[in-house]
Coordinates of C-alpha atoms and ligand atoms in Angstrom, one line a residue:
X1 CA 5.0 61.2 56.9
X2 CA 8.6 62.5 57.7
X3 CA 11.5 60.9 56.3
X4 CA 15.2 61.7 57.0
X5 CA 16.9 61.6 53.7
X6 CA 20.9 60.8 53.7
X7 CA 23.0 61.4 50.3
X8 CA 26.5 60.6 49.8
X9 CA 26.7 58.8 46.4
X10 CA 29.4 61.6 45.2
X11 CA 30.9 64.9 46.5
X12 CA 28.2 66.2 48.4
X13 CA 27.2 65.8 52.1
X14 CA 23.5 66.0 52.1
X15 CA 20.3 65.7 54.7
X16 CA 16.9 66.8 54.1
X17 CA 13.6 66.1 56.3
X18 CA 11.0 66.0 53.3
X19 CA 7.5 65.7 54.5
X20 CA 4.9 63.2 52.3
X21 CA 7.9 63.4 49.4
X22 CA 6.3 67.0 48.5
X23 CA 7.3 69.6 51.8
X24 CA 10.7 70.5 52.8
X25 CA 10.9 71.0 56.5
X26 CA 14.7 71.1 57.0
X27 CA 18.0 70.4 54.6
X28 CA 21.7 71.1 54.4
X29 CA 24.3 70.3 51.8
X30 CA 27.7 70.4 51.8
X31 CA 29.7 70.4 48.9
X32 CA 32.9 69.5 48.7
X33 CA 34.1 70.7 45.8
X34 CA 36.6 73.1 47.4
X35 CA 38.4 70.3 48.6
X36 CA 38.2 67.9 44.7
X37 CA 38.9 71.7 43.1
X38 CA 42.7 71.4 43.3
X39 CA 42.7 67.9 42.2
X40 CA 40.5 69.3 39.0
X41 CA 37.9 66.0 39.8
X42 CA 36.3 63.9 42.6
X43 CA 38.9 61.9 44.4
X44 CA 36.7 59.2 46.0
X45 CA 38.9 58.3 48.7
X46 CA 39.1 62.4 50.0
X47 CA 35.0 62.3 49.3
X48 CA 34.8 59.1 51.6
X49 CA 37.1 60.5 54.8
X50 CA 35.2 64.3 54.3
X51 CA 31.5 62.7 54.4
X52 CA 32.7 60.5 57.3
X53 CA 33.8 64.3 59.3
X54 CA 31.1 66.3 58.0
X55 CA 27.7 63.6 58.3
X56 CA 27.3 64.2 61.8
X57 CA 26.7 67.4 61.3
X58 CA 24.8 67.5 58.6
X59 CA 22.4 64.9 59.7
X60 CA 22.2 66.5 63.7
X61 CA 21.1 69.4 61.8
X62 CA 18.4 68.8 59.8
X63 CA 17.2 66.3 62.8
X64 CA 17.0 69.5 64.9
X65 CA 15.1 71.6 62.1
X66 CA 13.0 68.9 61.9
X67 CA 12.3 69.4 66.0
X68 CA 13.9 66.2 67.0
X69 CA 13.6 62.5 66.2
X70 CA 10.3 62.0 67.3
X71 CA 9.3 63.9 64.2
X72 CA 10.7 61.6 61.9
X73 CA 9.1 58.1 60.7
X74 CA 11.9 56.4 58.7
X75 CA 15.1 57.0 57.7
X76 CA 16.1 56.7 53.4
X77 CA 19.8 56.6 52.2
X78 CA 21.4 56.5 48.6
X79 CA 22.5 53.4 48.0
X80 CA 23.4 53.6 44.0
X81 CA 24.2 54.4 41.9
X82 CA 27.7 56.8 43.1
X83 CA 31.0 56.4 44.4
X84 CA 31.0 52.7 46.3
X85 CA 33.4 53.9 49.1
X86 CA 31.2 57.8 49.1
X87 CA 28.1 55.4 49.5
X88 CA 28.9 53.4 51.9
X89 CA 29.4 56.4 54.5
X90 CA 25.7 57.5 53.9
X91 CA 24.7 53.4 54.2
X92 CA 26.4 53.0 57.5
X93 CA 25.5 55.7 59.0
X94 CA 21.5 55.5 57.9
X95 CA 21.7 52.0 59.3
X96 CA 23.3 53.0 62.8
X97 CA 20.3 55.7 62.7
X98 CA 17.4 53.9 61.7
X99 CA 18.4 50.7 64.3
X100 CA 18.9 53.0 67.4
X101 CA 15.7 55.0 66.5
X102 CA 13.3 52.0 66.1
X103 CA 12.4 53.7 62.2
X104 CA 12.3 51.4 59.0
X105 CA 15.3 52.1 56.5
X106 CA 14.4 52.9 53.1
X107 CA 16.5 52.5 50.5
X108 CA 16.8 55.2 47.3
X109 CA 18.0 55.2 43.7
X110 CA 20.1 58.2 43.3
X111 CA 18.3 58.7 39.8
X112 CA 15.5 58.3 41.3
X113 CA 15.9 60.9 43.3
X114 CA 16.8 63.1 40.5
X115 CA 13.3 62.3 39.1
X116 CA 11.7 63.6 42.3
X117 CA 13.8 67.1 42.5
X118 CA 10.9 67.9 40.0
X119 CA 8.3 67.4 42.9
X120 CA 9.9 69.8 45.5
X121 CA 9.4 72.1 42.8
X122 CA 5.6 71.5 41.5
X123 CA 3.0 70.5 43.4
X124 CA 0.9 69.5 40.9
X125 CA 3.1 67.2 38.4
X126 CA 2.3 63.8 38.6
X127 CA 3.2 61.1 36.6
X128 CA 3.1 60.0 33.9
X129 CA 5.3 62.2 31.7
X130 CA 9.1 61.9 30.1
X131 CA 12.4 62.5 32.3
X132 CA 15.3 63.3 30.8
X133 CA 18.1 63.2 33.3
X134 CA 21.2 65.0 32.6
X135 CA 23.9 64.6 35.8
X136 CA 27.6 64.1 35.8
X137 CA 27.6 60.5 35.8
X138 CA 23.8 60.2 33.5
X139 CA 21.9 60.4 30.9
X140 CA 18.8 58.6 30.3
X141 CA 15.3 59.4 28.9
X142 CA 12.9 58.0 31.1
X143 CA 9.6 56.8 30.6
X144 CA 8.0 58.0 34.0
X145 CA 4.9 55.9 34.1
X146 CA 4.0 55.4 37.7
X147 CA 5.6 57.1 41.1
X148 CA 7.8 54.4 41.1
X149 CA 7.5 52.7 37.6
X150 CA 10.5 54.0 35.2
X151 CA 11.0 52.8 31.5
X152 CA 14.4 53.8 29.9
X153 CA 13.8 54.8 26.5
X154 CA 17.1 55.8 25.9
X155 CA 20.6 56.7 27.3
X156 CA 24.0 57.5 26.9
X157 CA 26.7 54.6 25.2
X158 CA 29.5 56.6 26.3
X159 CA 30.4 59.4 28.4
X160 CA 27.5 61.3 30.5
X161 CA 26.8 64.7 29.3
X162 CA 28.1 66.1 32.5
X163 CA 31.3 64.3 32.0
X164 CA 31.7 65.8 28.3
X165 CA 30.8 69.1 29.8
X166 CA 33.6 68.5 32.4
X167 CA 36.3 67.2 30.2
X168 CA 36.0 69.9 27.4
X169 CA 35.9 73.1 30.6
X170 CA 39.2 71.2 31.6
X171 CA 40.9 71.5 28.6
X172 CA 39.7 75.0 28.3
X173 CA 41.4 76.1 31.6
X174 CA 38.2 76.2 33.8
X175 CA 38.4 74.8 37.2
X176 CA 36.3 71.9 38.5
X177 CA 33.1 71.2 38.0
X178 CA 33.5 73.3 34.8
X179 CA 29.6 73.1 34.0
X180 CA 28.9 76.5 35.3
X181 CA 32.1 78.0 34.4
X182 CA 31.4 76.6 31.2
X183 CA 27.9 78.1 31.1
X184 CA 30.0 81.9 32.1
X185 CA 32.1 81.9 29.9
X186 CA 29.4 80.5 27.0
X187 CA 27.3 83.4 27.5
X188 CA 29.7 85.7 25.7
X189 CA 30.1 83.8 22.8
X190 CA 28.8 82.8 19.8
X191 CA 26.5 79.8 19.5
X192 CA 27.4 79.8 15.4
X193 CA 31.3 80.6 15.4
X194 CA 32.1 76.7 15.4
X195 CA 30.5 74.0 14.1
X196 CA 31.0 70.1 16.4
X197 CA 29.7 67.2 15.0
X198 CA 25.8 66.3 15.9
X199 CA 25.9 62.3 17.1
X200 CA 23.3 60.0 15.7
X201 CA 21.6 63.0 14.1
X202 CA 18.4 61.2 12.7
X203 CA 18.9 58.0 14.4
X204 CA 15.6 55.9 15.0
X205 CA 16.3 55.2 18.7
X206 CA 17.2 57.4 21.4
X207 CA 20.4 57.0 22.6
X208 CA 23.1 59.4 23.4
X209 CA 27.1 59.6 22.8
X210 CA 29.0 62.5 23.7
X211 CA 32.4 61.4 23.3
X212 CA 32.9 62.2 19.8
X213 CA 32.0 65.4 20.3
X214 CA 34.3 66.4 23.3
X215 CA 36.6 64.8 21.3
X216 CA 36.1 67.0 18.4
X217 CA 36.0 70.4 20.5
X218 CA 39.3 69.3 21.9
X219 CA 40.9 67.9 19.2
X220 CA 39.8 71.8 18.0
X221 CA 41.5 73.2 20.8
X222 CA 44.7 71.7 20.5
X223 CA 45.1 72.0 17.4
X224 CA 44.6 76.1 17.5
X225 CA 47.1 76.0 20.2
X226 CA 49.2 74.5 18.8
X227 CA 49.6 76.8 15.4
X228 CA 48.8 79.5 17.6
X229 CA 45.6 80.6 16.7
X230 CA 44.0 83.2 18.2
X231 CA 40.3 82.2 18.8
X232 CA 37.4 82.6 21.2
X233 CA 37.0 80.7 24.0
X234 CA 33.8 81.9 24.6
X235 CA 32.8 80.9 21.1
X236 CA 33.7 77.2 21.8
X237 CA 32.1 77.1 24.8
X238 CA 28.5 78.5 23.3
X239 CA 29.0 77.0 20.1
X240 CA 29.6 73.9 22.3
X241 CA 26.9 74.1 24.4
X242 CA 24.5 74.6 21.8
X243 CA 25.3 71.1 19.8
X244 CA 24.8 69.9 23.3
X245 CA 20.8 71.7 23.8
X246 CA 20.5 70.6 20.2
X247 CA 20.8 67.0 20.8
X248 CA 18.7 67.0 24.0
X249 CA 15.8 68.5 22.9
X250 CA 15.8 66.8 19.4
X251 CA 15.9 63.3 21.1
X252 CA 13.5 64.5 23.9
X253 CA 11.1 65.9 21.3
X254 CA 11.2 62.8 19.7
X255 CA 10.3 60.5 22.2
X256 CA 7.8 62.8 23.7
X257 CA 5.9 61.6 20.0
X258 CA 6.1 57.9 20.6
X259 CA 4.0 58.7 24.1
X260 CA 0.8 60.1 24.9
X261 CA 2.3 62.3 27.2
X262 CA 2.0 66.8 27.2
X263 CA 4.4 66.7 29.6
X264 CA 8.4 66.8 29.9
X265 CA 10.3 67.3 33.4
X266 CA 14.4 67.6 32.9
X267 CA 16.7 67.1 36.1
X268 CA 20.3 66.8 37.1
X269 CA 23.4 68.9 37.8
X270 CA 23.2 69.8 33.8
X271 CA 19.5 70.9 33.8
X272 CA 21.0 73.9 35.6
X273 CA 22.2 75.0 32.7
X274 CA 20.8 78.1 31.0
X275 CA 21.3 77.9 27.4
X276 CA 20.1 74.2 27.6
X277 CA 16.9 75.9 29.9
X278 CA 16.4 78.5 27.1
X279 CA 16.4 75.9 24.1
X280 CA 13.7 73.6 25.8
X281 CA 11.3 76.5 27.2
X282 CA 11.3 77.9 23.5
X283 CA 10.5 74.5 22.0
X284 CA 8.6 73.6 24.3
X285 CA 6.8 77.3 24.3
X286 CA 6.2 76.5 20.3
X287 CA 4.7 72.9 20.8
X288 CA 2.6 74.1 23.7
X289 CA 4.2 71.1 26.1
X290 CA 4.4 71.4 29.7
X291 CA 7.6 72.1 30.5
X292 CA 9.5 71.2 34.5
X293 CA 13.0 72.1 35.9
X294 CA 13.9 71.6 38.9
X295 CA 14.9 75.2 41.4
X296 CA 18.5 75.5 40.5
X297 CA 19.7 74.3 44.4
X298 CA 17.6 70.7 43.5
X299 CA 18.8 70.2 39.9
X300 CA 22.8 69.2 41.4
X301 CA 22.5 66.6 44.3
X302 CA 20.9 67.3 47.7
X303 CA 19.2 65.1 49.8
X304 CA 15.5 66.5 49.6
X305 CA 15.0 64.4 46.6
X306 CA 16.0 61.3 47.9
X307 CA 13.8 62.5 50.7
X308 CA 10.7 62.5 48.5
X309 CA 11.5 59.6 46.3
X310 CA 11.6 57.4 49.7
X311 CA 8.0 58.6 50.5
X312 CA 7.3 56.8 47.5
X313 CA 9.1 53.7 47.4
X314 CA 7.7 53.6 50.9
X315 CA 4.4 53.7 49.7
X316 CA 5.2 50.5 47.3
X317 CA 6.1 48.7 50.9
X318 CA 9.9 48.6 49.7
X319 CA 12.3 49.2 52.8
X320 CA 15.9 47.6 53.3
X321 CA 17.4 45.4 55.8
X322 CA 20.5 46.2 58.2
X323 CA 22.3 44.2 55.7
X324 CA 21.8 47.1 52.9
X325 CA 25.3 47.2 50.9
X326 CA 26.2 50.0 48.2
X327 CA 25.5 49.7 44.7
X328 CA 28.1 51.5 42.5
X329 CA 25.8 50.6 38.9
X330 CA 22.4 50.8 39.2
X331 CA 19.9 51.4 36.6
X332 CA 16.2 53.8 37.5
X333 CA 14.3 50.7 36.4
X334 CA 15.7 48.2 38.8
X335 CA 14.6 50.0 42.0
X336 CA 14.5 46.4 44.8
X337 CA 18.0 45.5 43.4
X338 CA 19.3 46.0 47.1
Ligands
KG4_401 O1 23.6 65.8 39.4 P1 25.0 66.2 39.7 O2 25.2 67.2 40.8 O3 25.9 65.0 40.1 C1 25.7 63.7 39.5 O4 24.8 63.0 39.9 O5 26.5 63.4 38.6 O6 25.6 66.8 38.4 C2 26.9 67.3 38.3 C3 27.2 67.8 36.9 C4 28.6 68.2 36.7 O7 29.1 67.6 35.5 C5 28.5 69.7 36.5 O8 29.5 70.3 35.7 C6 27.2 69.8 35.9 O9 26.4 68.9 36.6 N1 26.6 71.2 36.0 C7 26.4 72.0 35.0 C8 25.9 73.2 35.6 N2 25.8 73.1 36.9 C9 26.2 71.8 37.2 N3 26.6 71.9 33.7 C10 26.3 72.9 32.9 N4 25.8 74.1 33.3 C11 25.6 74.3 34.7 N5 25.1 75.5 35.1
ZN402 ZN1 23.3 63.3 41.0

């Protein structure tokens, strides 16, 4: 089965014809963070006007790579979680598709589709195993017990660990997104040279915060400016990142205990970083787990993993009406709240 993916939720402008939720046969993304750069975020009204320019495209593209529309059996789109306005684009114009083609419409979780990034990259993992999903606007350990059958075991109370990420590169003079400026400028430094507070270090449950500790490292910051300190930025940004792989892979190894499971897949914009890669492939090395990453192009968004999520919430008979509207807040275990 051939399904045309459309993803909008945020800065990107994404297609993808994924063949039964495994296969790529065509994709293009286009990012628009040259236009947010100057703006040092995502300004949703900018994202909303560019997808509106650039979806033609994109979609007429990946239809063509695909060999035309008779090649394609239904149509999926975003629908949450993600900017409402930066949604609604991808809704509409799915809709208008999937109505003048005849195809059913399938609606798609973004963090879903995060999930399913794993997929593209292994053939052979199936669930069940633990998620943790580590995005710009997420973080959430997920119990993956079915295709289409999510437990939340725990997740961020405050900022994502994307946002943290974001906010601290900011401060530090990096341009926007400042994850992998961050993750430059990190590998010069030293993981030791600071040390950030650890949040709910030996906590029972597995929950994240990550405000405190952004606003620790710039609290830090400032205050070295200020009595003009010379320091290492690169220090702050390893010694940073390392609190950061510390607290993921403690609270993933920890849940991985209270399941049956030999088996961890990470995803998300964040999973593309490489000292938080490094820490979880050594642990994971030592505890002889089975490790999954998404390739580096599916861990930020792109529309082949909606693409295969949508083959299987299309297997579960779940497909949306023309009267489909955005959901800005959605959680990965509410997946028919459409
Ligand atoms: O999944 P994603 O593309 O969008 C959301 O669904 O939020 O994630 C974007 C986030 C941004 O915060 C970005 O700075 C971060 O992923 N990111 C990274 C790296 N690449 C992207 N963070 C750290 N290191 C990276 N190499
Ligand atoms: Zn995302």
């Amino acid at each position: 089965m051939n399904i045309l993916a459309i993803e909008t939720s945020c800065d990107e402008t994404a297609a993808a014809v994924v063949s039964d939720g495994r296969k790529v046969i065509s994709e293009e993304v286009y990012s628009q963070i040259n236009i947010h750069k100057q703006y040092g975020g995502v300004v949703p009204e900018i994202a909303s006007r560019s997808h509106i320019q650039k979806l033609p495209l994109v979609v007429g593209s990946v239809i063509d790579g695909a060999g035309g529309l008779d090649n394609i059996n239904a149509v999926a789109v975003t629908y949450g979680p993600g900017l409402v306005g930066a949604l609604l684009t991808g809704i509409s114009y799915a809709k208008g598709l999937a109505y003048a083609a005849k195809k059913p419409l399938i609606p798609i979780n973004h963090i879903m589709g995060h999930v399913c990034a794993n997929y593209l990259t292994f053939a052979q993992l199936k669930p069940p195993f633990l998620c943790l999903i580590i995005s710009g606007g997420h973080t959430e350990l997920v119990d993956v017990q079915s295709y289409a059958a999510f437990k939340v075991l725990g997740r961020t109370r405050d900022d994502a660990v994307g946002e943290a990420i974001d906010k601290t590169a900011r401060v530090l003079g990096l341009s926007y997104p400042g994850g992998p400026n961050l993750q430059l400028l990190a590998e010069d430094g030293d993981i030791n040279a600071f040390r950030f507070p650890k949040c709910f270090k030996g906590a029972e449950h597995f929950d994240f915060s990550f405000s405190g500790l952004k606003t620790s490292v710039i609290n830090q910051i400032r205050k070295m400016d200020k009595e003009k300190q010379i320091y290492s930025k690169q220090d702050i940004a390893a010694s940073f990142l390392e609190i950061i792989a510390q607290t993921l892979t403690d609270k993933t190894f920890n849940a991985l205990k209270t399941t049956d499971y030999n088996s961890i897949a990470v995803c998300g914009g964040v999973s593309a970083n490489k000292q938080i890669r490094e820490k979880f492939k050594n642990l994971a090395n030592e505890r002889e787990i089975d490790l999954y990453f998404p390739k580096l192009e599916y861990c930020t968004d792109n529309a082949a993993m909606i693409g295969s999520a949508a083959y299987y919430i299309y297997k579960q008979g779940i497909t949306a009406h023309y009267d489909l509207n955005a959901r800005p807040i959605l959680e990965i275990d509410n997946l028919c709240n459409f």
